[in-house]
XYZ file of C-alpha atoms in Angstrom:
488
model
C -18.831 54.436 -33.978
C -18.245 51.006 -33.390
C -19.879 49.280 -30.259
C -17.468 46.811 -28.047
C -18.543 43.047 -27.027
C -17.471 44.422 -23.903
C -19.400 47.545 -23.357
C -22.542 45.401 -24.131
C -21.718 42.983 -21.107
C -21.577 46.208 -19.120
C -24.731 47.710 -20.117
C -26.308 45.151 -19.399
C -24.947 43.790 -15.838
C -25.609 47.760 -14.771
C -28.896 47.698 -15.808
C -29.352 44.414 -13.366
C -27.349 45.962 -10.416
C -29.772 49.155 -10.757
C -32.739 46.826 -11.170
C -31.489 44.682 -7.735
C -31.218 48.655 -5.586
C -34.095 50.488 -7.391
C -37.875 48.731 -7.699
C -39.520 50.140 -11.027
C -42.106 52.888 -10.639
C -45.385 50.580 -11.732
C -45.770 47.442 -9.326
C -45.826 45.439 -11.586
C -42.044 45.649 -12.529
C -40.944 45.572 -16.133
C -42.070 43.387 -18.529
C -40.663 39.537 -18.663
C -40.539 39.899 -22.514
C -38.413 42.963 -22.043
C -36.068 41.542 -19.011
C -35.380 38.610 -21.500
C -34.690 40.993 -24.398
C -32.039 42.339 -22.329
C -30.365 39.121 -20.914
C -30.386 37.624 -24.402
C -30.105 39.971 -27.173
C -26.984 41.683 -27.495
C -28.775 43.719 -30.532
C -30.706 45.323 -28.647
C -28.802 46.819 -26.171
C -26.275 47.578 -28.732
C -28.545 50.141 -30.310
C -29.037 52.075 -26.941
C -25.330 52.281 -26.933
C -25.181 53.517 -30.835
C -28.344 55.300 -30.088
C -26.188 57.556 -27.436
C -22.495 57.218 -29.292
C -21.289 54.606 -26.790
C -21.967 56.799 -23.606
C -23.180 53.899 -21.397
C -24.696 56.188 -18.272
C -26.794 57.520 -21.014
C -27.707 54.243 -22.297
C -28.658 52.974 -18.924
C -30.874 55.980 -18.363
C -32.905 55.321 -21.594
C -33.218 51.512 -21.595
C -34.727 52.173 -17.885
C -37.070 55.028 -18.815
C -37.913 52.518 -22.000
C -38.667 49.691 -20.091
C -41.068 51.774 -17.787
C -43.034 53.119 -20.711
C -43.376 49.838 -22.412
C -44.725 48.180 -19.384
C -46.989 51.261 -18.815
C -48.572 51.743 -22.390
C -48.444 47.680 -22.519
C -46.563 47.744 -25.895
C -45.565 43.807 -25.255
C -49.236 43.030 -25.551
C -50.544 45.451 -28.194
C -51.859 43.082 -31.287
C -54.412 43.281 -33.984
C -56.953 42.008 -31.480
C -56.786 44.923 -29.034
C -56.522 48.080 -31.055
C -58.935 50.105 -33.558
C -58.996 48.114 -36.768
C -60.565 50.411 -39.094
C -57.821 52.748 -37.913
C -55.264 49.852 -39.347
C -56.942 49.243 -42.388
C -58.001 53.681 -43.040
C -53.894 53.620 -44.824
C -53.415 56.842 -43.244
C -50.521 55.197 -41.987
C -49.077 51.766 -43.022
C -45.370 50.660 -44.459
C -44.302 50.107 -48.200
C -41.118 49.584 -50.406
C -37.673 50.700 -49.240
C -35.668 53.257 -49.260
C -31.877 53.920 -50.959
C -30.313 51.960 -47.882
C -33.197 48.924 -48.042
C -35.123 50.304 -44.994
C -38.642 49.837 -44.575
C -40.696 52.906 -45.312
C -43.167 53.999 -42.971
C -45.908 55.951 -44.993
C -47.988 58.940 -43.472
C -50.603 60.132 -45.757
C -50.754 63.470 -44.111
C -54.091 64.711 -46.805
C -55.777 61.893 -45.196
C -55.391 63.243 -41.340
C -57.426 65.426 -39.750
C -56.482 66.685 -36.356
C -58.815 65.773 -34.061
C -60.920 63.215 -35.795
C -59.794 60.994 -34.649
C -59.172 59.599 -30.945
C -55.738 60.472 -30.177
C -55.214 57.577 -27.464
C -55.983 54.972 -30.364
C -54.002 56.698 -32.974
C -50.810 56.292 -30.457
C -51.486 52.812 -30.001
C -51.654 52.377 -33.512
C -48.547 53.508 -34.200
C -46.883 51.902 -31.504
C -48.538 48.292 -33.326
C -46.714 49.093 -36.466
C -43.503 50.649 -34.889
C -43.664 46.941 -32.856
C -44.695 44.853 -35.839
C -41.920 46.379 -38.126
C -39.093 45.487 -35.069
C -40.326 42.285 -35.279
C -40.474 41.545 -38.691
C -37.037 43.418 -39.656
C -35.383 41.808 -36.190
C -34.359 45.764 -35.162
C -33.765 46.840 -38.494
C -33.700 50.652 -38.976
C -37.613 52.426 -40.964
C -37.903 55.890 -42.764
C -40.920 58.087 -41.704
C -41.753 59.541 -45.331
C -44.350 61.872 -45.079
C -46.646 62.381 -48.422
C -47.656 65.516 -48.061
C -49.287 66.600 -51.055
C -52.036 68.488 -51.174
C -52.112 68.817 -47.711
C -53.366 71.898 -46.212
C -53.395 73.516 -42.352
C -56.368 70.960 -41.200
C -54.182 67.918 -41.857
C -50.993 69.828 -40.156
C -51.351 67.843 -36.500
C -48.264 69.078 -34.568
C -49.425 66.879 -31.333
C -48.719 63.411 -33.675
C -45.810 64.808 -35.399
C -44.292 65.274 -31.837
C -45.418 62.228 -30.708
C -43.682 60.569 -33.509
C -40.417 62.540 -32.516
C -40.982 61.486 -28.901
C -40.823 57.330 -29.778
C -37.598 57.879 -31.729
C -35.683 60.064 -29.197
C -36.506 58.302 -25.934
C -38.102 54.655 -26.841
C -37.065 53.516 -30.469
C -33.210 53.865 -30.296
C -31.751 54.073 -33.074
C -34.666 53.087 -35.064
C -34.729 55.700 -37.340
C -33.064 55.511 -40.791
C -34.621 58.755 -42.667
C -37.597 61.326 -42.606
C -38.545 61.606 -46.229
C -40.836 64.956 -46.842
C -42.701 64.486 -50.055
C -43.703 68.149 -51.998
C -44.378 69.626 -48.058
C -46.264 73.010 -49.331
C -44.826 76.559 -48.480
C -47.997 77.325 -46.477
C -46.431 74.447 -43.551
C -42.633 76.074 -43.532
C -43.212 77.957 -40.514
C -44.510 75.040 -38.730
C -41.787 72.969 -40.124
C -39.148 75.091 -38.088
C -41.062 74.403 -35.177
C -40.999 70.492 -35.709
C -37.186 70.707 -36.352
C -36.669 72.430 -32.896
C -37.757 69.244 -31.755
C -34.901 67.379 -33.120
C -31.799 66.012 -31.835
C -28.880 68.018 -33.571
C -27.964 64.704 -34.776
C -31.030 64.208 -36.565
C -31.036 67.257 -38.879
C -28.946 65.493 -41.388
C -31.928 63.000 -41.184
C -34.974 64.925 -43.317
C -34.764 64.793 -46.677
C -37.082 67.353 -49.129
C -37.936 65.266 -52.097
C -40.357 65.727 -55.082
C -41.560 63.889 -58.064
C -38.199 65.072 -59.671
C -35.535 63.539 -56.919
C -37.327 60.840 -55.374
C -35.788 58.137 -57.155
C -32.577 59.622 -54.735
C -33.724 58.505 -51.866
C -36.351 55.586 -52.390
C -35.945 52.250 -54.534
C -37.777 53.623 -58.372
C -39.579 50.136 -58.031
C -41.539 51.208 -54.958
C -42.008 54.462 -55.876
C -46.155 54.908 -56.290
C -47.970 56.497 -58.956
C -49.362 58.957 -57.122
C -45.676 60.134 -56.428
C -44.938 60.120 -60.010
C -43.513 56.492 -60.489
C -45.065 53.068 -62.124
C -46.266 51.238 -59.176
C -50.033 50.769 -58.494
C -50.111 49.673 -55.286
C -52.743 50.113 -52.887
C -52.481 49.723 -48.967
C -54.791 46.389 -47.912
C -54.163 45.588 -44.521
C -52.300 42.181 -43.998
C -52.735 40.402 -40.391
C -49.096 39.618 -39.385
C -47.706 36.170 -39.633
C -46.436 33.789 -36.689
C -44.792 31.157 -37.864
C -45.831 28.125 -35.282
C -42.058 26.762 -35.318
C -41.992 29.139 -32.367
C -44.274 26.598 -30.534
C -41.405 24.627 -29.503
C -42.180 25.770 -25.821
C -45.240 23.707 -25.820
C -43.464 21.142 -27.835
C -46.186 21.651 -30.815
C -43.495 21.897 -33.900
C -45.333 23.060 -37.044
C -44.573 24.462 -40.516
C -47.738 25.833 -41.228
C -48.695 29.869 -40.869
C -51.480 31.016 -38.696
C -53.526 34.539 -38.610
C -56.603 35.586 -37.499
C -58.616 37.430 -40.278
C -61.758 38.009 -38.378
C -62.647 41.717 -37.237
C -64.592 40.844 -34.289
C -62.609 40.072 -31.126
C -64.952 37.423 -30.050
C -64.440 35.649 -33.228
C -60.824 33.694 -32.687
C -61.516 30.688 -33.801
C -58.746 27.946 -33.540
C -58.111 25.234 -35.921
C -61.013 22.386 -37.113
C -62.291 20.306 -34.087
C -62.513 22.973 -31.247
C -66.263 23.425 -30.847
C -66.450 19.419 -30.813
C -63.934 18.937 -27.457
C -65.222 18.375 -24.471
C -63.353 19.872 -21.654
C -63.797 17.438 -18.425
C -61.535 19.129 -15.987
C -62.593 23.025 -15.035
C -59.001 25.134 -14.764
C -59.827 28.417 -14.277
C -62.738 30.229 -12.547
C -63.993 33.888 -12.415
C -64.799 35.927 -9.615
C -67.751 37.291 -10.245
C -69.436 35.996 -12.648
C -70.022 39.482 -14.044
C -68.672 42.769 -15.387
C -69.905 44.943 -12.923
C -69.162 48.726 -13.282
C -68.610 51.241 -10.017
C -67.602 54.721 -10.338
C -64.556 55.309 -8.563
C -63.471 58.721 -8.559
C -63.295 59.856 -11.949
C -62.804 56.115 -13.547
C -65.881 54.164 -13.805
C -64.322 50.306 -13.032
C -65.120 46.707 -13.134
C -62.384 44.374 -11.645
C -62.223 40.515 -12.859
C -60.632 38.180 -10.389
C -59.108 34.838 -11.828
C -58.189 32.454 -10.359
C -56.434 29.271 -11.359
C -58.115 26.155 -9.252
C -55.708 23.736 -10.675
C -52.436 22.357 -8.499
C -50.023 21.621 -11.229
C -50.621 23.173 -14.332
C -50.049 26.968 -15.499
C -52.591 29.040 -17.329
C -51.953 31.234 -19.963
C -55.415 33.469 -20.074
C -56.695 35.676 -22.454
C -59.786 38.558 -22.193
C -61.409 40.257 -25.734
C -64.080 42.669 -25.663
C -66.885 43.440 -28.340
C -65.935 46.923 -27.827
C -62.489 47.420 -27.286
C -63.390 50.997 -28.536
C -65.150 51.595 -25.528
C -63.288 49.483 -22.564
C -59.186 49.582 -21.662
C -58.238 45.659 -20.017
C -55.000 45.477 -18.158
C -53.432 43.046 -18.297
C -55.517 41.826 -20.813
C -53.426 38.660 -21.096
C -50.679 36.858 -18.580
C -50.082 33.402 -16.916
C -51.361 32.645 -13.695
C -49.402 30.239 -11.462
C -51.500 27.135 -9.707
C -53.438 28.052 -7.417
C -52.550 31.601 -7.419
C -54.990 34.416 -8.390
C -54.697 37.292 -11.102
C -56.696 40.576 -10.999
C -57.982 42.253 -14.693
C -59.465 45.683 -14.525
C -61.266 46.810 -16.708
C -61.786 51.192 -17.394
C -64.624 53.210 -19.480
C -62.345 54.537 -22.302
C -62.565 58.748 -22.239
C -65.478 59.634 -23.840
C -68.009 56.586 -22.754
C -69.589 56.338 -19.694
C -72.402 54.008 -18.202
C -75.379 55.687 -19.666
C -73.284 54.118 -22.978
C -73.922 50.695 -21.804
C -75.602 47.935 -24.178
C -76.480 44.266 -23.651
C -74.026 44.055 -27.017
C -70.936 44.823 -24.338
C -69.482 41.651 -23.705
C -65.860 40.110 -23.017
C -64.355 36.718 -23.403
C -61.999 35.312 -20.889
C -60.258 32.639 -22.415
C -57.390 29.728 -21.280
C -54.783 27.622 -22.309
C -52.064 25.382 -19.997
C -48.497 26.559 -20.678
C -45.525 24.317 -19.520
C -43.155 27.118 -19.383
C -44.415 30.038 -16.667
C -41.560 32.363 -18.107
C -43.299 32.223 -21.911
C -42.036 35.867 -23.342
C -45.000 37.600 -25.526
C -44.071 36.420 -28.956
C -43.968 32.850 -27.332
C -47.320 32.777 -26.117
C -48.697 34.358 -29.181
C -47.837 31.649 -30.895
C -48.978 29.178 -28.740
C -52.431 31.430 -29.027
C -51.967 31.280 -32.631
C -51.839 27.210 -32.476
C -52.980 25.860 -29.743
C -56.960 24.946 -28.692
C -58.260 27.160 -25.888
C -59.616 25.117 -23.190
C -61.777 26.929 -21.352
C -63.749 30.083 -22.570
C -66.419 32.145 -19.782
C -68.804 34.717 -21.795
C -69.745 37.670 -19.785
C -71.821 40.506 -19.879
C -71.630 43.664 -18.761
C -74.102 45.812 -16.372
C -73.928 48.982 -13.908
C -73.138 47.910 -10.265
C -75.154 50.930 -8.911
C -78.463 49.671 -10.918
C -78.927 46.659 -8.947
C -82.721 45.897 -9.679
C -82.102 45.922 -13.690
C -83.037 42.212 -13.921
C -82.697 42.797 -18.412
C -78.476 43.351 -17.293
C -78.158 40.080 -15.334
C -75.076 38.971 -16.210
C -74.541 35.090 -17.274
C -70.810 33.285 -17.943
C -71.002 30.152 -20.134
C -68.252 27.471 -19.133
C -66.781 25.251 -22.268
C -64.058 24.615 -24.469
C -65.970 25.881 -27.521
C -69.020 27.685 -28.330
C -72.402 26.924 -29.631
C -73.872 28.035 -32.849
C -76.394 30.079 -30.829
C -73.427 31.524 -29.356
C -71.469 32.222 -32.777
C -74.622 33.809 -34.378
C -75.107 36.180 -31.153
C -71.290 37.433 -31.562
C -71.631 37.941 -35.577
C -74.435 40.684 -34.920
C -72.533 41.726 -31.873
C -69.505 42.418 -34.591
C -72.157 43.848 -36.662
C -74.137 46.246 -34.601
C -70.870 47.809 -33.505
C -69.838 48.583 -36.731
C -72.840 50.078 -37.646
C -72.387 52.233 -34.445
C -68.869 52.910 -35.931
C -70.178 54.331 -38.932
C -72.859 56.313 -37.665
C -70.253 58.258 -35.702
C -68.092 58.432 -38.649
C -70.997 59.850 -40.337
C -71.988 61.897 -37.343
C -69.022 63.297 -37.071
C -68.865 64.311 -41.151
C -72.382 66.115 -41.069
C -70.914 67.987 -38.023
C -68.236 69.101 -40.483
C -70.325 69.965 -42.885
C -72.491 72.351 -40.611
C -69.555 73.896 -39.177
C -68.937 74.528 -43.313
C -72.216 76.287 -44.371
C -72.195 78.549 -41.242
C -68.846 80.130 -42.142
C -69.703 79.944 -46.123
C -73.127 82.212 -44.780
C -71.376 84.051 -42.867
C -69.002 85.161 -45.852
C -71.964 85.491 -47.976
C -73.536 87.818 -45.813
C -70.129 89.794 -45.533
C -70.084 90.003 -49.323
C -73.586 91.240 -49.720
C -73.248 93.538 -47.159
C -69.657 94.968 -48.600
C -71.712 94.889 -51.981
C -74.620 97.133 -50.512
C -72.459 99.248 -49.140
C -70.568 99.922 -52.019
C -73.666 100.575 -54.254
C -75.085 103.447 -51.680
C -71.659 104.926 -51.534
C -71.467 104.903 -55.493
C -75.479 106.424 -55.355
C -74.337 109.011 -53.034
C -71.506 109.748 -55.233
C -73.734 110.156 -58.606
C -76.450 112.606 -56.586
C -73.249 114.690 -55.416
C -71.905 114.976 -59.213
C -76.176 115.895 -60.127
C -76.485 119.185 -57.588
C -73.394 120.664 -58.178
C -74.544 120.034 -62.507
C -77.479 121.856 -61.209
């Protein structure tokens, strides 16, 4: 169904009118990147209209409910920097090749899940990275979801982030969806499968495809097609950083043909190009109120709020804050622009699962800033400026508990400057470090768990087969002395 210039124009000038007589549910309001989305890119708003076959109350409804969920989940923001990275780099899930039509293909390893070992919360946001990343990189472009399921049993069934998955393409993604490929889906997972497919959209149905090693080459480009799916190619998933090219830097009037990424795990380890630790920065911009990360239970959040404030007159700040554990601490908004002389609030929450008594003198977070000419920057703007551009100020800060107020070892200390010393860089390598080693351990953790769980069922059988075997023998010896007296 074709989409009019016209009903485009309409879609949008509604969604302004409703936007003028209705404030958005978080206080925030939506997202600038999003607002400009909508007043510039007719694309956009085309596939909300194609999404719901032209019906443009329908249209309006979603685009609204999807510009309250982005702002709420923060998917403007969500980068490399602020989500799990060994989840990125696992390949449970990551994209590859094309399909028939030239769409991206989105892989899910399904052998590779396990439901429930992983945190949920980080998993979404993980997908949401990828689901943002490939929108950006394919400018809207429709992905398949194809699901290798081979060898996959009921642990690695996870109906929770197969509905999830439903959920982004039926109310957030419109139109985003090209395909679901199921690769050799076992008969054991059928009667699940009907239960996903109740979750579909009628329209949808026509959507899944059932492929094997046999009829793959139907539905996905032969060149792409992996070995382990019965084709040539010997790929293996290595996570790339994405790309911004710095030509986007035009908004701070820094034109560049050269390609920037960070490849550093640690989110205190941004470093920008050669000559940032030797600057001197002679003018203070931004200062932090209080000079601390100081933790309060409040209700059942345990919170630290960050007050920044810009102290300059005529110049705009774009600010940044990283953690060394952004496993264990949610920021929001972890990154913004703060007018002259006008003050921004960060809070910071205890992810679920940590709490104080989880506190080390290896928590730390980095607030970071950069002047901005243009106050209305959209996300991918800024990003590259990030990407580019030379921080000027950066305050270190620790982290202690606001009710322990005579732990002197916790006293927290912020150091001022526009870059950092080697002291500073060697203290933020074993930072990096010692949290990965707590990473593994709970990896490992976690698998001896497993394996307990394991050998008390296998004992449990064992003793169930030696007692059925016991049994059986008396029954048989019983039997035999029967058969002897009535001989006698």
């Amino acid at each position: 169904m074709e989409t009019r210039v016209e009903l485009i124009a309409e879609l949008r000038e509604k969604f302004f009118k409703k936007l003028e007589e209705e404030t958005p549910s978080d206080p925030r309001g939506f997202h600038p990147a999003d607002i400009d989305r909508i007043k510039h890119t007719d694309d956009w708003l085309k596939r909300f209209l194609e999404h719901n076959e032209n019906d443009l109350q329908e249209s309006l409804s979603m685009l609204w409910e999807s510009c309250t969920w982005r702002r709420k989940i923060g998917a403007n923001d969500i980068s490399e920097d602020n989500i799990r990275r060994d989840y990125l780099e696992d390949g449970v899930v990551f994209p590859y090749g094309k399909d028939k039509d030239g769409k991206t293909l989105f892989i899910i390893k399904s052998k590779q899940h396990v439901k429930g070992a992983k945190d949920f919360s980080d998993v979404q946001r993980v997908i949401i990275y990828w689901f943002e990343r490939l929108e950006r990189e394919g400018n809207g472009n429709q992905i398949s979801i194809f699901f290798d399921m081979a060898e996959t049993g009921l642990s690695n069934l996870d109906m929770e982030f197969t509905k999830y998955l439903i959920g982004l393409f039926k109310s957030y993604y419109p139109n985003f969806l090209n395909y679901i490929i199921i690769f050799e889906m076992p008969w054991v997972l059928n009667a699940a499968f009907k239960i996903i497919k109740s979750w579909l959209p009628a329209k949808a149905i026509p959507k899944i495809k059932f492929v094997n090693k046999s009829n793959l080459k139907d539905f996905v480009e032969p060149n792409d097609i992996l070995r382990c799916w019965g084709g040539t190619n010997d790929y293996t998933f290595v996570f790339i950083p994405e790309e911004q090219t710095s030509t986007e830097n035009a908004i701070n009037d820094k034109l560049d043909n050269k390609k920037v990424h960070f490849v550093e795990n640690s989110p205190l380890t941004e470093q920008p190009p050669s000559g940032f630790g030797d600057q001197v920065n002679e003018e203070q911009f931004l200062s932090i109120e209080p000079e601390a990360v100081t933790f309060n239970k409040e209700g059942n959040e345990i919170i630290a709020r960050i007050i920044l404030k810009n102290i300059t007159t005529d110049k705009y700040l774009s600010y940044k804050v990283k953690t060394t554990s952004p496993q264990k601490f949610r920021v929001r908004p972890s990154s913004g622009i703060i007018s002259p002389s006008e003050r921004c609030s960060v809070t910071v929450v205890f992810q679920p699962g940590y709490n104080l008594r989880g506190l080390t003198n290896n928590d730390r977070f980095l607030v970071m800033c950069l002047p901005v000419k243009n106050s209305t920057a959209t996300a991918q703007e800024l990003m590259a400026i990030w990407k580019s551009g030379k921080p000027t100020e950066q305050h270190r800060l620790r982290c202690y508990d606001g009710a322990n107020e005579n732990n002197e070892v916790q006293k927290t200390y912020s150091i001022l400057s526009s870059g950092s010393t080697e002291e500073n860089r060697m203290i933020d390598a074993l930072c990096s470090k010692v949290i990965h080693l707590e990473e593994n351990c709970n990896k490992l953790y976690k698998e001896l768990k497993y394996l307990q769980i394991f050998s008390i069922i296998l004992t449990i059988v064992m003793a169930v087969a030696i007692i059925y075997i016991l049994r059986s023998a008396i029954q048989n010896t019983d039997l035999d002395n029967c058969h002897i007296h009535r001989g006698i």
